[in-house]
Short mmCIF file of C-alpha atoms in Angstrom, two decimals:
data_model
loop_
_atom_site.label_atom_id
_atom_site.label_comp_id
_atom_site.label_asym_id
_atom_site.label_seq_id
_atom_site.Cartn_x
_atom_site.Cartn_y
_atom_site.Cartn_z
CA MET A 63 -2.26 -92.85 30.79
CA LYS A 64 -4.21 -92.15 27.60
CA THR A 65 -4.84 -88.61 26.45
CA GLN A 66 -8.42 -87.66 27.35
CA ILE A 67 -10.58 -85.85 24.80
CA CYS A 68 -13.91 -84.02 25.08
CA ILE A 69 -15.92 -83.12 21.96
CA ILE A 70 -18.52 -80.34 22.22
CA ASP A 71 -20.67 -79.75 19.14
CA ASP A 72 -24.43 -79.37 18.84
CA GLU A 73 -24.43 -81.35 15.57
CA LYS A 74 -24.07 -85.11 15.96
CA HIS A 75 -22.47 -85.56 12.54
CA GLY A 76 -19.84 -83.00 13.59
CA ARG A 77 -19.01 -84.96 16.74
CA ASP A 78 -19.01 -88.22 14.79
CA TYR A 79 -16.57 -86.84 12.21
CA VAL A 80 -14.10 -85.65 14.86
CA SER A 81 -14.44 -89.02 16.57
CA LEU A 82 -13.77 -90.84 13.29
CA LEU A 83 -10.66 -88.76 12.55
CA LEU A 84 -9.32 -89.40 16.04
CA LYS A 85 -9.84 -93.15 15.80
CA LYS A 86 -8.13 -93.30 12.41
CA GLU A 87 -5.23 -90.90 13.00
CA PHE A 88 -4.75 -91.04 16.79
CA PRO A 89 -5.95 -94.45 18.02
CA GLU A 90 -4.05 -93.99 21.28
CA ILE A 91 -6.34 -91.11 22.24
CA GLN A 92 -9.45 -91.79 24.31
CA ILE A 93 -12.69 -89.85 23.85
CA SER A 94 -13.94 -89.39 27.40
CA PHE A 95 -17.08 -87.30 26.80
CA GLU A 96 -19.27 -85.70 24.14
CA ALA A 97 -21.68 -82.82 24.68
CA SER A 98 -24.11 -80.87 22.50
CA SER A 99 -24.75 -77.81 24.68
CA VAL A 100 -23.15 -75.27 27.00
CA GLU A 101 -25.06 -76.74 29.94
CA GLU A 102 -23.92 -80.34 29.32
CA ALA A 103 -20.33 -79.24 28.80
CA TYR A 104 -20.36 -77.04 31.91
CA ILE A 105 -21.54 -79.87 34.15
CA TYR A 106 -18.81 -82.14 32.80
CA LEU A 107 -16.00 -79.58 32.97
CA THR A 108 -16.72 -78.61 36.58
CA LYS A 109 -15.65 -82.12 37.57
CA ASN A 110 -13.24 -83.12 34.80
CA SER A 111 -10.27 -81.63 33.01
CA PRO A 112 -9.73 -83.31 29.63
CA ASP A 113 -6.36 -82.93 27.97
CA ILE A 114 -7.89 -81.65 24.72
CA LEU A 115 -11.22 -79.91 24.20
CA PHE A 116 -12.76 -79.81 20.71
CA LEU A 117 -15.17 -76.92 20.92
CA ASP A 118 -17.71 -75.77 18.35
CA ILE A 119 -18.36 -72.05 18.72
CA ARG A 120 -22.12 -71.91 18.13
CA LEU A 121 -23.96 -74.35 20.38
CA SER A 122 -27.67 -75.01 20.90
CA ASP A 123 -27.93 -72.86 24.04
CA GLY A 124 -25.13 -70.33 23.62
CA THR A 125 -21.56 -70.06 22.40
CA ALA A 126 -18.23 -71.57 23.29
CA PHE A 127 -17.26 -68.23 24.81
CA ASP A 128 -20.30 -68.34 27.10
CA LEU A 129 -19.02 -71.70 28.33
CA LEU A 130 -15.43 -70.56 28.84
CA SER A 131 -16.55 -67.43 30.69
CA LYS A 132 -17.96 -69.65 33.44
CA PHE A 133 -14.45 -70.77 34.40
CA LYS A 134 -11.56 -68.75 35.77
CA GLU A 135 -9.11 -71.29 34.40
CA ILE A 136 -9.29 -74.00 31.74
CA THR A 137 -6.16 -76.16 31.60
CA SER A 138 -7.28 -78.16 28.53
CA GLN A 139 -5.81 -77.55 25.09
CA ILE A 140 -8.70 -75.95 23.17
CA ILE A 141 -9.21 -76.62 19.48
CA PHE A 142 -12.08 -74.50 18.18
CA ILE A 143 -14.17 -75.87 15.32
CA THR A 144 -16.57 -73.62 13.44
CA ALA A 145 -18.07 -72.78 10.08
CA PHE A 146 -17.36 -69.07 10.67
CA GLU A 147 -14.05 -67.27 10.14
CA ASN A 148 -14.93 -64.13 12.10
CA PHE A 149 -14.42 -65.67 15.57
CA ALA A 150 -10.69 -66.30 15.15
CA ILE A 151 -9.47 -63.28 17.15
CA GLN A 152 -11.90 -64.01 19.99
CA ALA A 153 -10.79 -67.65 19.96
CA ILE A 154 -7.13 -66.63 20.25
CA LYS A 155 -7.98 -64.39 23.21
CA ASN A 156 -9.63 -67.41 24.83
CA GLY A 157 -6.47 -69.48 24.61
CA ALA A 158 -7.04 -71.36 21.36
CA THR A 159 -4.50 -74.03 20.52
CA ASP A 160 -5.87 -74.02 16.98
CA TYR A 161 -8.89 -72.87 14.97
CA LEU A 162 -10.37 -75.26 12.41
CA LEU A 163 -12.97 -74.31 9.83
CA LYS A 164 -15.75 -76.67 8.79
CA PRO A 165 -15.64 -78.79 6.73
CA ILE A 166 -12.50 -79.93 8.52
CA LYS A 167 -9.53 -80.84 6.34
CA LYS A 168 -7.75 -83.95 7.60
CA ILE A 169 -4.27 -82.44 7.33
CA ASP A 170 -5.34 -79.37 9.35
CA PHE A 171 -6.89 -81.66 11.96
CA ILE A 172 -3.70 -83.73 12.29
CA ILE A 173 -1.57 -80.60 12.65
CA ALA A 174 -3.90 -79.17 15.32
CA VAL A 175 -3.94 -82.36 17.41
CA ASN A 176 -0.16 -82.77 17.17
CA LYS A 177 0.25 -79.16 18.30
CA ALA A 178 -1.99 -79.84 21.31
CA LEU A 179 -0.09 -83.04 22.15
CA ASP A 180 3.23 -81.18 21.95
CA ASN A 181 1.89 -78.50 24.31
CA ILE A 182 0.72 -81.17 26.76
CA LYS A 183 4.14 -82.80 26.67
CA LYS A 184 5.86 -79.49 27.36
CA MET A 185 3.61 -78.92 30.38
CA GLN A 186 4.46 -82.26 31.94
CA PRO A 187 7.14 -82.03 34.64
CA THR A 188 10.49 -83.39 33.55
CA GLN A 189 12.27 -86.07 35.55
CA ASN A 190 14.78 -83.48 36.72
CA THR A 191 12.13 -81.13 38.17
CA VAL A 192 12.28 -82.95 41.52
CA LEU A 193 15.56 -84.23 42.88
CA GLN A 194 15.87 -87.42 44.90
CA ASP A 195 16.36 -85.63 48.21
CA HIS A 196 12.95 -83.92 48.03
CA LYS A 197 14.14 -80.70 46.44
CA ILE A 198 12.59 -78.96 43.46
CA ILE A 199 14.31 -76.96 40.73
CA LEU A 200 12.60 -73.63 39.97
CA SER A 201 13.67 -71.85 36.80
CA THR A 202 13.87 -68.06 37.12
CA LEU A 203 14.84 -65.22 34.78
CA GLN A 204 18.30 -65.21 36.39
CA GLY A 205 18.83 -68.99 36.21
CA PHE A 206 17.35 -71.47 38.66
CA LYS A 207 16.93 -72.06 42.39
CA ILE A 208 16.91 -75.38 44.23
CA VAL A 209 14.32 -75.38 47.00
CA ASP A 210 13.42 -77.90 49.70
CA ILE A 211 9.84 -78.97 48.98
CA SER A 212 9.18 -78.97 52.73
CA ASP A 213 9.96 -75.22 52.80
CA ILE A 214 7.19 -74.38 50.32
CA VAL A 215 4.19 -73.01 52.22
CA HIS A 216 1.94 -72.50 49.21
CA CYS A 217 1.98 -71.77 45.48
CA GLU A 218 -0.09 -69.03 43.90
CA ALA A 219 -1.25 -68.96 40.28
CA ASP A 220 -1.23 -65.74 38.28
CA SER A 221 -2.14 -66.44 34.65
CA SER A 222 0.90 -68.18 33.12
CA TYR A 223 3.08 -67.54 36.20
CA THR A 224 3.38 -69.26 39.58
CA THR A 225 4.68 -67.65 42.77
CA PHE A 226 6.22 -69.96 45.38
CA HIS A 227 5.82 -68.68 48.95
CA LEU A 228 8.53 -70.12 51.19
CA ALA A 229 8.70 -70.54 54.94
CA ASN A 230 11.46 -67.91 55.20
CA LYS A 231 9.10 -65.32 53.60
CA ILE A 232 10.99 -65.45 50.29
CA LYS A 233 8.86 -65.45 47.13
CA ILE A 234 10.01 -66.99 43.87
CA MET A 235 8.12 -66.29 40.64
CA VAL A 236 8.37 -68.88 37.87
CA SER A 237 7.09 -68.49 34.30
CA LYS A 238 5.10 -71.72 34.33
CA THR A 239 1.48 -72.38 35.22
CA LEU A 240 0.49 -73.87 38.55
CA HIS A 241 -0.92 -76.84 36.66
CA GLU A 242 2.60 -77.75 35.53
CA PHE A 243 3.75 -78.20 39.16
CA GLU A 244 0.57 -79.67 40.58
CA ALA A 245 1.14 -83.30 39.59
CA VAL A 246 4.61 -83.30 41.16
CA LEU A 247 3.68 -81.54 44.39
CA LEU A 248 0.52 -83.56 45.03
CA GLU A 249 2.85 -86.46 45.76
CA HIS A 250 4.48 -84.39 48.51
CA ASN A 251 1.45 -83.64 50.72
CA PHE A 252 0.13 -80.66 48.74
CA PHE A 253 -3.53 -79.99 47.96
CA ARG A 254 -5.17 -77.61 45.47
CA ILE A 255 -7.76 -75.70 47.51
CA HIS A 256 -8.59 -73.16 44.81
CA HIS A 257 -7.77 -72.51 41.17
CA LYS A 258 -5.19 -70.00 42.46
CA HIS A 259 -3.81 -71.85 45.48
CA LEU A 260 -1.88 -75.08 46.00
CA ILE A 261 -0.98 -75.50 49.67
CA ASN A 262 1.50 -77.62 51.60
CA ILE A 263 -0.68 -79.34 54.20
CA ALA A 264 2.32 -79.57 56.52
CA HIS A 265 2.13 -75.76 56.80
CA LEU A 266 -1.62 -75.62 57.42
CA GLN A 267 -2.38 -73.89 60.74
CA GLU A 268 -6.12 -73.27 60.78
CA TYR A 269 -9.35 -73.71 58.80
CA ILE A 270 -12.04 -71.04 59.03
CA LYS A 271 -15.56 -72.15 58.17
CA GLY A 272 -17.52 -70.48 55.38
CA ARG A 273 -19.18 -71.30 52.07
CA GLY A 274 -15.82 -72.55 50.90
CA GLY A 275 -13.94 -71.40 53.93
CA GLN A 276 -10.41 -70.15 54.36
CA VAL A 277 -7.10 -71.58 55.53
CA VAL A 278 -4.42 -69.89 57.58
CA MET A 279 -0.91 -70.99 56.70
CA SER A 280 2.32 -70.97 58.73
CA ASP A 281 3.40 -67.70 57.05
CA CYS A 282 0.14 -66.11 58.31
CA SER A 283 -1.34 -65.93 54.82
CA VAL A 284 -5.11 -66.39 54.66
CA LEU A 285 -6.27 -68.20 51.51
CA ASP A 286 -9.72 -68.93 50.12
CA VAL A 287 -10.93 -72.50 49.66
CA SER A 288 -13.22 -72.84 46.64
CA TYR A 289 -16.70 -74.15 47.39
CA ARG A 290 -16.40 -77.08 44.98
CA ARG A 291 -13.07 -78.18 46.48
CA LYS A 292 -14.17 -77.77 50.11
CA ASN A 293 -15.46 -81.30 50.75
CA ASP A 294 -12.45 -82.95 49.10
CA PHE A 295 -10.14 -80.73 51.13
CA LEU A 296 -11.84 -81.54 54.45
CA TYR A 297 -11.81 -85.23 53.54
CA ARG A 298 -8.11 -84.98 52.66
CA ILE A 299 -7.22 -83.63 56.09
CA GLY A 300 -9.56 -86.09 57.80
CA LYS A 301 -12.21 -83.62 58.90
CA THR A 302 -15.88 -83.01 58.13
CA ASP A 303 -17.60 -79.62 58.15
#
């Protein structure tokens, strides 16, 4: 699958230049969307998660930080592009992969994109993450644990950590994001009901109606379902609200 890119810049020539550099230096990368405002970008990002986000800081209707503040979690690699040096610290606090000053130097651009691609590769589950007999290897500070996937009730995100809640009430904290496990576990009857929660549908006991609603799991935990994931969740379990 091609790496997906989103370019957000209120100046068309700025978007065109990034697009040109990508086509020349990274032809394997696909530009999936371009936006010129916070509003356009917000609508797109609520439904899509590009691998890399090129983000100008000053936009026509706000700033890049206004946009990012609308989300509790952005999994994209973010490369900020701006004509101003004084936003660097704020950009770093907002998870910048890199910070490029206009006019963009080609060598700096190449380094930034390669850094983002390396980060994406590191986040992808390795072949050894899941064993053939439906077990998963969870790296811990003490070493690693091998867990039956069927014993995982749900996974909970906490910044760059993920806590695995098991059927025997044991909790295992791993220093990786939930996003890094999601692709693997979705193939094993899991569903992401919220930016913080990935549940094993086999352990689902009850759904409680509400704006997004809540689920009750086999370990008696009660978890929120986000409003924008509600319909997909109900469809996934074959129900309608």
